[in-house]
XYZ file of C-alpha atoms in Angstrom:
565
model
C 11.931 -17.287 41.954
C 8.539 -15.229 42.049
C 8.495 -11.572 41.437
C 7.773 -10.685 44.780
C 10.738 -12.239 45.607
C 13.355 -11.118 43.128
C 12.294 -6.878 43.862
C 13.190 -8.485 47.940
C 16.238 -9.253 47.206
C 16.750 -6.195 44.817
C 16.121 -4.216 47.560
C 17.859 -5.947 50.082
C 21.274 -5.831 47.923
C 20.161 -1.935 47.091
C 20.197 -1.486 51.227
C 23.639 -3.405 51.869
C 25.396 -1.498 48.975
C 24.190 1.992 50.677
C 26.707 1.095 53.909
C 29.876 0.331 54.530
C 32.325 -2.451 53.007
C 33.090 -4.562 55.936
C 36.272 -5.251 55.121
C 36.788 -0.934 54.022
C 35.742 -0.403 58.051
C 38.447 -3.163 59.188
C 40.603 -1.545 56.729
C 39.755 2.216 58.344
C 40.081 1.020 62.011
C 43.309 -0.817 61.258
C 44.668 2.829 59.866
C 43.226 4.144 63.019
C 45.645 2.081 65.032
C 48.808 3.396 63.966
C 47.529 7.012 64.057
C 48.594 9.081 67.265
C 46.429 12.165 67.483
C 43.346 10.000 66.075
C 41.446 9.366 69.967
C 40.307 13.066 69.808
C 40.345 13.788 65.756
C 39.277 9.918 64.892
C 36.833 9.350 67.192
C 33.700 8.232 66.404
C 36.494 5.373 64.341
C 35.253 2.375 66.016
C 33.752 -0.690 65.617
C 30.149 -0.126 67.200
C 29.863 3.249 65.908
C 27.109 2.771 63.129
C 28.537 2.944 58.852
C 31.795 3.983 58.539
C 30.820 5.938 55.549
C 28.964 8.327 58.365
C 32.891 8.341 59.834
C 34.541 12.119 59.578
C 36.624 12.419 57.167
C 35.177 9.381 55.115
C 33.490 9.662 51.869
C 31.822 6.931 50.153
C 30.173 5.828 46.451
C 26.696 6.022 47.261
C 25.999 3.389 44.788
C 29.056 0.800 45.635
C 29.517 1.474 49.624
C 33.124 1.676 48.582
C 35.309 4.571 50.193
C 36.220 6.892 47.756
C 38.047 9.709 49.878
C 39.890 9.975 52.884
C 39.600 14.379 53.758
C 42.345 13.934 56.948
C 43.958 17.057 56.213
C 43.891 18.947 59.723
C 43.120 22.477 58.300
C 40.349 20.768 55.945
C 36.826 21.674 56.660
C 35.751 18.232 57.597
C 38.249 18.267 60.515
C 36.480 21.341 61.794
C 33.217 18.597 62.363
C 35.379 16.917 65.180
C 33.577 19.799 67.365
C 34.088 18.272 70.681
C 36.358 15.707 69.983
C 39.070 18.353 69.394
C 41.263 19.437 66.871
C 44.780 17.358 67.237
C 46.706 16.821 64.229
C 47.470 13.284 63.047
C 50.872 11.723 63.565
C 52.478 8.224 63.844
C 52.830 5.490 60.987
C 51.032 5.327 57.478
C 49.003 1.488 57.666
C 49.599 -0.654 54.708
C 45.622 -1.411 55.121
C 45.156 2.072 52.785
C 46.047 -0.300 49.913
C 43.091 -2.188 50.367
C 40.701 0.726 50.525
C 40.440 -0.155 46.250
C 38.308 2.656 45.162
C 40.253 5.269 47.389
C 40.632 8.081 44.665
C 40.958 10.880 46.688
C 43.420 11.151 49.828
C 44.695 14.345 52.033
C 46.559 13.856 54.697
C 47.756 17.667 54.847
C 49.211 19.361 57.383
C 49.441 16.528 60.203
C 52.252 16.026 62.074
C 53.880 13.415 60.503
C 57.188 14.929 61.553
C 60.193 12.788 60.494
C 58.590 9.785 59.363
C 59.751 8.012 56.354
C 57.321 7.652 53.478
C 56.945 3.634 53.195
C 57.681 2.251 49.673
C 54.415 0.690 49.492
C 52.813 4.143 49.775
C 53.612 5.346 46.147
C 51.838 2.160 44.671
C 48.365 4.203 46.127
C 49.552 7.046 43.306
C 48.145 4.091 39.977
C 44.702 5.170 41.083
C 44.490 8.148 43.353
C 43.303 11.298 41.314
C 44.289 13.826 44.511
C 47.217 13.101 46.730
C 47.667 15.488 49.066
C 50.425 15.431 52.026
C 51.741 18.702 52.362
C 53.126 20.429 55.176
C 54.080 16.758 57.214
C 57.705 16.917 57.652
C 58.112 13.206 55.700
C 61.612 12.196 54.961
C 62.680 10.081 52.033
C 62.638 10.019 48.467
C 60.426 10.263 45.990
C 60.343 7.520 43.453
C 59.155 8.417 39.507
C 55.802 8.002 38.724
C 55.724 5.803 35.643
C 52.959 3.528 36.227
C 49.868 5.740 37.386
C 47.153 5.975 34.811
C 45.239 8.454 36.627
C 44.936 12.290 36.065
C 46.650 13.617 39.647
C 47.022 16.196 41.541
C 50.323 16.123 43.528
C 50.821 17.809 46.623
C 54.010 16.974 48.180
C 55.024 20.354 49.274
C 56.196 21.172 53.089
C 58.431 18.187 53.460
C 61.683 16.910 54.235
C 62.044 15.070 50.676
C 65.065 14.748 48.876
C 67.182 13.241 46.276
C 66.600 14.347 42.894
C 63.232 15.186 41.091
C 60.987 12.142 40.421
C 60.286 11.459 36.579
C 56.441 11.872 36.249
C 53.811 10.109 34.484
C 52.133 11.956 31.416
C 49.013 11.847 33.232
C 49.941 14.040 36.099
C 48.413 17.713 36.159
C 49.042 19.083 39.325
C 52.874 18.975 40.602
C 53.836 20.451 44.097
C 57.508 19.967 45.346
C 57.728 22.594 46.627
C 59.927 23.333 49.938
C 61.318 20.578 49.945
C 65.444 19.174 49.741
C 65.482 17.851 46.242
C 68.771 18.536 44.717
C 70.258 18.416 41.383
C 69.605 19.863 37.957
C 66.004 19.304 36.098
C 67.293 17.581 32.998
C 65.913 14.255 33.760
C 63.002 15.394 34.889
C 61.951 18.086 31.986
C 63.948 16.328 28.681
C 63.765 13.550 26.713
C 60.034 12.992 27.069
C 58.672 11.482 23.557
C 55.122 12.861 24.001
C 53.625 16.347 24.789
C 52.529 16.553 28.729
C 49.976 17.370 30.632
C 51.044 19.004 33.165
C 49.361 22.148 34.213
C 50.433 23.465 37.313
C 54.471 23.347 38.287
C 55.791 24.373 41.894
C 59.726 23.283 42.318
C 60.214 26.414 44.805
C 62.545 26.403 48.298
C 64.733 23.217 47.435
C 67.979 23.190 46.095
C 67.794 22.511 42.575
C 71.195 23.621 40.660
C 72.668 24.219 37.164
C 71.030 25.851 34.217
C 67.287 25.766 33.508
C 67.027 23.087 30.525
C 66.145 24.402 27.382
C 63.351 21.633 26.305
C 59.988 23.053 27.300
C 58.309 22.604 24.006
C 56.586 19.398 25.351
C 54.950 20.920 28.306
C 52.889 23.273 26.305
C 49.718 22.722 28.750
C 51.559 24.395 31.753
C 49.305 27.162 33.084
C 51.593 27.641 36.628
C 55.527 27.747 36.303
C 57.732 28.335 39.832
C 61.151 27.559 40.182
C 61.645 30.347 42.941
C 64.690 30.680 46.000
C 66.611 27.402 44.152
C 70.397 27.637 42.558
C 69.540 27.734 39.174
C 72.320 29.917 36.926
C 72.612 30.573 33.433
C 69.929 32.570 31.360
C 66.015 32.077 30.749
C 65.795 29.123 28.000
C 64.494 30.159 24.833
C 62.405 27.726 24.686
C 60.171 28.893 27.298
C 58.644 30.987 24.388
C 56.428 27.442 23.704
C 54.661 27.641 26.870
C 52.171 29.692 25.375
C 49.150 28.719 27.786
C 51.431 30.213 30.610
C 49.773 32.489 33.037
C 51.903 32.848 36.063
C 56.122 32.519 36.044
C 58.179 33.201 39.267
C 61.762 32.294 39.250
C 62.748 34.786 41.946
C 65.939 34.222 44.260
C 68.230 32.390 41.884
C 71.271 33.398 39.888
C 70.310 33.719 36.488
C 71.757 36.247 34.454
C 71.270 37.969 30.884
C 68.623 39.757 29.107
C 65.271 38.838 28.860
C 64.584 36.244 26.085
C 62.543 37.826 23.286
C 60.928 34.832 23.128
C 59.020 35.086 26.377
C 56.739 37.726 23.964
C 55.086 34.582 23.216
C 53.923 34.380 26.214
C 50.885 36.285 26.260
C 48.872 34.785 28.791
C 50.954 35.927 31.820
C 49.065 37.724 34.723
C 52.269 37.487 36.858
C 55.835 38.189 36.042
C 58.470 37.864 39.378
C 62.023 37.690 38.157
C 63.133 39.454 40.769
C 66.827 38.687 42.649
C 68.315 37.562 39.941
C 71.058 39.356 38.254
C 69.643 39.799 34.653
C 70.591 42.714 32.997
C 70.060 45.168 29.735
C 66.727 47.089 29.163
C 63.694 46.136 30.194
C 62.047 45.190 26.792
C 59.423 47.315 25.363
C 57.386 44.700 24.186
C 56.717 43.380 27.353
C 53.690 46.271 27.398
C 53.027 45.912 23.505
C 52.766 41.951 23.846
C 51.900 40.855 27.829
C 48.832 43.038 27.958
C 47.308 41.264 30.673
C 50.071 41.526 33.010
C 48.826 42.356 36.460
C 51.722 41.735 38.616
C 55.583 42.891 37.617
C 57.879 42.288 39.517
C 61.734 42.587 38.734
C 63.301 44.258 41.765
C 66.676 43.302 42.496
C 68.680 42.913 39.331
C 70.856 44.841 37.089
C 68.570 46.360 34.305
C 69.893 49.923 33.432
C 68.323 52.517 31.249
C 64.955 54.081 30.666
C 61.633 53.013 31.798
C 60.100 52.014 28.572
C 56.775 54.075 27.844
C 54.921 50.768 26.335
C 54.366 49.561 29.890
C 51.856 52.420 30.480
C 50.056 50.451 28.073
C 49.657 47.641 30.633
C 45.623 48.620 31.814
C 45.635 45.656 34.080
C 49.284 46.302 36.000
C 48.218 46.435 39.568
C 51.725 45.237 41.728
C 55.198 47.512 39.436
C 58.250 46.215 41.124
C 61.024 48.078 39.445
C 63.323 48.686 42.538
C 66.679 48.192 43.252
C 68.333 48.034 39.416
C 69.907 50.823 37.540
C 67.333 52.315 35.605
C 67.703 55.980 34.568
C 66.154 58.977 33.424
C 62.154 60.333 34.283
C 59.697 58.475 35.337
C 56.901 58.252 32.336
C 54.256 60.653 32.853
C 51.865 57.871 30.936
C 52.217 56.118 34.156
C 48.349 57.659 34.139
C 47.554 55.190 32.247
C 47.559 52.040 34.338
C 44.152 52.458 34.847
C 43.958 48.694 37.032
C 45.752 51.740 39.615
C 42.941 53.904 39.714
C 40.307 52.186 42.015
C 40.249 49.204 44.309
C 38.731 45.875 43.315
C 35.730 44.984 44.718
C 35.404 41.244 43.535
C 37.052 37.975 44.675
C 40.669 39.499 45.768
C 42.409 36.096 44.190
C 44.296 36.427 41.558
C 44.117 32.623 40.443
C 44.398 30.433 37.335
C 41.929 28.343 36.446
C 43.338 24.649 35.472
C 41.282 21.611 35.067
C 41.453 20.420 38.576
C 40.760 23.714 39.890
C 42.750 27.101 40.772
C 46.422 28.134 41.248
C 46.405 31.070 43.725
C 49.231 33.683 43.792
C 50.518 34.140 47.836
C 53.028 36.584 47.997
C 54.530 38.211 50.985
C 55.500 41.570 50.264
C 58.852 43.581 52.453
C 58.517 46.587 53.444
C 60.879 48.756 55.408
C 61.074 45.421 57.777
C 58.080 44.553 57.819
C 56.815 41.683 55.714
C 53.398 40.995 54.797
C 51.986 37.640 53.480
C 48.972 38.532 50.985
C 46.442 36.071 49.247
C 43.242 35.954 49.752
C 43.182 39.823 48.856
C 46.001 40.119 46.532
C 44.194 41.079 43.687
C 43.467 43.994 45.888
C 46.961 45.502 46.558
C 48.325 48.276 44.571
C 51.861 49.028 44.723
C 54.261 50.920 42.651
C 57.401 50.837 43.725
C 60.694 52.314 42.003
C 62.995 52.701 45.125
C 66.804 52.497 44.605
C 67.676 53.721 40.943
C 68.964 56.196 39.310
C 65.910 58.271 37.922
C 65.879 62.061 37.165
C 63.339 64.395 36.816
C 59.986 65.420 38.552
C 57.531 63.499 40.163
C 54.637 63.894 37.736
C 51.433 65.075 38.596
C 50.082 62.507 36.496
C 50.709 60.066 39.046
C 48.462 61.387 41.280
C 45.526 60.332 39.125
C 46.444 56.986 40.931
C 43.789 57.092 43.551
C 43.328 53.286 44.152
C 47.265 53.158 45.140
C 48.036 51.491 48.565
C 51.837 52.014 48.545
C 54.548 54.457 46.363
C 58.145 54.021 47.115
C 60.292 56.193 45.001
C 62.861 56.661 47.400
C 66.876 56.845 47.054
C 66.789 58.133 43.584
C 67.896 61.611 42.080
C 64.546 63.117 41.675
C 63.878 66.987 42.226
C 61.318 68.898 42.062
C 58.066 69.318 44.288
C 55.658 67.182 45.653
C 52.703 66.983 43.588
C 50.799 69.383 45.350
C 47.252 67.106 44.582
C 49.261 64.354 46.346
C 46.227 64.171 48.764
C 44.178 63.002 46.215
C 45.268 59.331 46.268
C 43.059 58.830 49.196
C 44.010 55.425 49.574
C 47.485 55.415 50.153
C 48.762 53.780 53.363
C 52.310 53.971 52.417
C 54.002 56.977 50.814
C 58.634 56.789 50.756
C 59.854 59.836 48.986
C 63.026 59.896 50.849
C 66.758 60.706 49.642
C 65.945 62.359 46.974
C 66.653 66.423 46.060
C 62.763 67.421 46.596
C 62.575 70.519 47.624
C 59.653 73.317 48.563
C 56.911 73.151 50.884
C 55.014 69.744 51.845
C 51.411 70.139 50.249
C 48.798 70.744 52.747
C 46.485 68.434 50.832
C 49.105 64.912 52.545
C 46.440 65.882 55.305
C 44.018 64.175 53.085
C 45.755 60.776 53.224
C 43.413 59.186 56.201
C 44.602 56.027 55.582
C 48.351 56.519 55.533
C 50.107 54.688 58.469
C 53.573 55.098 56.802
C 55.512 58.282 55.675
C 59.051 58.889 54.883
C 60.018 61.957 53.568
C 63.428 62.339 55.007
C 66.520 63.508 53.674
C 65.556 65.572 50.918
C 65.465 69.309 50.457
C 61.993 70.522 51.506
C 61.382 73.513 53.627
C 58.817 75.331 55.290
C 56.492 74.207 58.109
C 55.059 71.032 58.518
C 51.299 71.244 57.570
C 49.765 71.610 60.597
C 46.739 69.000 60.177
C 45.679 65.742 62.054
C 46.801 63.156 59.951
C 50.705 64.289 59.634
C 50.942 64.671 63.943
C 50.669 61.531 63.834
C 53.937 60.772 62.727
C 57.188 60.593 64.147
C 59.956 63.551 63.535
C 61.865 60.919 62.145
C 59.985 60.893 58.723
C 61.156 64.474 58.150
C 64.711 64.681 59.540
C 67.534 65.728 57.223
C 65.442 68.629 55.324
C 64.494 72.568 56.221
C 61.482 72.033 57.937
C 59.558 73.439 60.982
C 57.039 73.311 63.255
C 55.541 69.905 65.287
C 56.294 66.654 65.079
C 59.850 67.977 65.069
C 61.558 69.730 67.935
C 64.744 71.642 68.006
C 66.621 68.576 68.947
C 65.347 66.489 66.074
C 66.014 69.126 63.767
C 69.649 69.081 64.895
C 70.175 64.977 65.251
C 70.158 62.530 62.770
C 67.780 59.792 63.895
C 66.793 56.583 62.905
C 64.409 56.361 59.850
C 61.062 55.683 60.284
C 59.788 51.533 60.139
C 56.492 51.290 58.922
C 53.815 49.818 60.724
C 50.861 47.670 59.395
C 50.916 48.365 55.615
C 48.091 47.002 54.367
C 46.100 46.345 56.880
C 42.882 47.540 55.684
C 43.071 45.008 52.719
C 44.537 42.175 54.446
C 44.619 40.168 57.752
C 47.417 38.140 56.133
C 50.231 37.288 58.655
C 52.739 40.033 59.537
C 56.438 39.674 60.500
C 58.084 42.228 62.337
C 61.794 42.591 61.696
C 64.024 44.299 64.273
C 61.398 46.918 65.132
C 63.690 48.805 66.909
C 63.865 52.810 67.124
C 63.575 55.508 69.532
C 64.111 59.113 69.769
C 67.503 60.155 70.838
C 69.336 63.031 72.255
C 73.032 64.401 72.019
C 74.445 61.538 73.865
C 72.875 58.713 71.361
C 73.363 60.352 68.158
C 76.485 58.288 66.823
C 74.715 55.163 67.642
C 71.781 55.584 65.981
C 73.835 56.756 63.009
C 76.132 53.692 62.885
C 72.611 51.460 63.698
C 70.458 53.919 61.097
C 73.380 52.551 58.020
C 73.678 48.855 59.571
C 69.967 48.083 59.238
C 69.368 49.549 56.297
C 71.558 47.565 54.242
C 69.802 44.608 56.069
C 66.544 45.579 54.911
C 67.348 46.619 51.464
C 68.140 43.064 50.935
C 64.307 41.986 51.265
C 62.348 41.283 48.293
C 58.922 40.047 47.263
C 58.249 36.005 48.354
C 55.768 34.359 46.131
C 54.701 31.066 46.936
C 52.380 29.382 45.084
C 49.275 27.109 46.576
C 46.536 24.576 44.975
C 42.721 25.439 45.764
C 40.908 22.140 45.830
């Protein structure tokens, strides 16, 4: 063969590798087949529509022609291409022909509407050389079988299902792991013991199933785990000690469970955390001091809910990057810290990415947590890192508000309601500019309401009822705009209130949109109901004022944790 002829056929074999396999486009439009949903989402999938690689959704090696990865998810970018074609979800059967699609490494099927189909058992053998599986959010039924054979390094999104049966034994390989609300059942031992060799799993999410028994104590082989949740399960028992070894950790939730017991000194070990939720639990005992001498870079605690009694320790004024405190509903006692001045990560508002995330090696766990508030729940994420929130509601604590506090000025909400505190307002209260949320109520306050409150523009939230204060309501714009309700049950005068409000005992107030000038995150409204009553009313709303309450006090902070690609 001449030279002129060989560079031909070079070229000619260059030009058929840059399209699609034939059989890889038989392989696509058999998929198609089975699909409902895929005439509008799916349709330039045909036979005499040009190279398949040009398909949406379809991703090819520019060097092979091989399809590499199928982007299906219906809330992924490439979906938003369909443009005329529509936006309908996917739904129907999974095609066995996605097994011969060889070089597939990358698959998301998210957020279809897959809803009660059973995951065929041919499906998992796709996990031995996928490196991102992604089905979330489907509705699939079945099990999940262990992954033992795969030899790639994956990223598991299962989350959003109907799965059940007990946790799958992974491969060492796997670095992303999403179960997450989901029916699995049982305890983790098989899952988390007896492995001979240290893992590599990064990123954990077990949340919303109903996982049981004691937490194992055998993490020391998953010392690579940068993302630990094990939230709204049935775990009991106490916090391993073991947990100590996962010193690479960076974000731990295990909220909603029944554990119980002190906080394991060996979590000091941990000093990587950025978020802390052990919230609705029933631990107990003193909140350790060195959790602000050794988790300095704390930015979210959260441990509402429990049982811990005594004194705010001082060292966790030492925490300069605390944005979200959660103390609320416990037992603690005495003042609150006048060092509280120095969680400086209070004093202004972010004005980078509002993430807080965790880098891994596949990419970035992102904190979503919806935050309740007087019945109204909020679902932050993309500006989490933005929220600032102390809250300290439902204690026991003593003393004065200090002025300190008021050095604050990046705060977005301050709850320090039903607790014994006394005392005035801080008169430069006005000074936290940003507040949008502001509960003082049943406490022993007394003295006038400082005229500088006029000062809080952005508040859309104020409860100051039932305490002592006296005097007339400061006379500005901003406080008119609130209901009499948020300063029944105290000695005060002059509009919003009216004789009759004075005299009746009305519903509290229900906040409104806290945090809406951070967030456009989605907002559930939770028995919104109030209204200004007379005489006639005044034992209902009473009896209704008591009933709801102790509904709402039993909402806490919902973190759910999600996988940035």
């Amino acid at each position: 063969m001449d030279f002129a002829a060989t560079i031909f056929l070079m070229l000619l074999l260059l030009t058929l590798c840059n399209g699609c396999i034939p059989s890889e486009r038989q392989a696509l439009l058999r998929i198609k087949r089975h699909l409902t949903g895929s005439s509008n989402m799916l349709a330039d999938w045909r036979s005499g529509k040009g190279d398949c690689c040009e398909w949406l959704g379809v991703f090819c090696d520019n060097s092979t022609g091989h399809v590499t990865e199928l982007r299906l998810g219906s809330s992924n970018d490439t979906i938003a291409l369909a443009g005329a074609h529509g936006r309908l979800k996917l739904g129907g059967k999974l095609d066995p022909a996605l097994l011969d699609l060889k070089s597939l490494s990358y698959l998301d099927l998210s957020n279809n509407d897959f809803d009660h189909t059973r995951i065929p058992d041919w499906f998992w053998n796709l996990t031995s050389n996928l490196q991102y599986l992604n089905i979330s959010g489907n509705r699939f039924q079945g099990n999940v079988p262990d992954f033992l054979t795969n030899q790639a390094s994956l990223v598991l999104d299962l989350s959003f299902n109907n799965f059940t049966g007990s946790l799958p034994v992974i491969s060492l390989n796997v670095t992303v792991l999403d179960l997450s609300n989901n029916a699995f059942s049982g305890n983790m031992s098989r899952f988390l013991c007896h492995k001979k060799h240290r893992m590599k799993l990064e990123v954990l999410s077990l949340g919303g199933n109903g996982l049981s028994g004691e937490i194992p104590d055998c993490w020391e082989k998953w010392g690579s785990l940068v993302a630990l949740e094990l939230c709204d399960n049935n775990f009991s028992g106490t916090i391993p000690g073991s947990m100590g070894a996962l010193t690479s950790l960076q974000s731990l939730h295990l909220r909603n469970n029944n554990l119980v017991g002190e906080m394991p000194g060996s979590l000091s070990n941990c000093t990587e955390l950025l978020t802390l939720d052990l919230s609705a639990n029933r631990f107990s005992g003193a909140i350790p001091p060195w959790m602000g001498e050794r988790l300095s870079k704390l930015i979210i605690i959260s441990l509402g809910s429990n049982m811990f009694r005594g004194r705010i320790p001082d060292q966790i004024c030492g925490l300069t990057c605390l944005q979200i405190l959660d103390l609320s509903r416990n037992y603690l006692s005495g003042n609150i810290p006048s060092c509280i001045k120095n969680l400086t990560a209070m004093i202004s508002r972010n004005r980078s990415d509002g993430k807080i995330s965790y880098k891994t090696s596949k990419g970035c766990f992102s904190d979503n947590i919806a935050l309740t508030m007087k019945g109204v729940v909020f679902d932050y994420s993309s500006t989490l890192k933005l929220i600032k929130l102390v809250d300290l509601s439902n204690n026991n604590l003593t003393g004065e508000i200090p002025e300190e506090m008021t050095r604050l000025i990046g705060l977005l909400s301050l709850n320090l309601s039903r607790n014994h505190l006394v005392g005035k307002i801080p008169g430069n209260i006005g000074a936290m500019n940003t507040l949008e949320c502001v509960d003082l109520s049943e406490n022993s306050l007394s003295g006038e309401i400082p005229e500088s409150m006029n000062r809080l523009t952005f508040l859309s939230y104020l409860n100051l009822s039932y305490n002592n204060l006296s005097g007339k309501i400061p006379s500005g714009t901003q406080l008119l705009t609130f209901s009499s309700s948020s300063f029944l049950g105290n000695k005060l005068h002059g509009p919003p209130l009216t004789n009759a409000s004075r005299d009746s005992k009305l519903v509290a107030p229900i906040s409104s949109n806290v945090g809406e000038n951070v967030d456009t995150g989605t907002q559930v409204n939770w028995l919104i109901i109030w209204t200004e009553c007379g005489f006639l009313f005044g034992f209902l709303c009473v009896f209704f004022y008591v009933w709801f309450t102790d509904k709402l006090d039993s909402c806490i902070f919902s973190i759910h944790s999600r996988l940035i690609s």
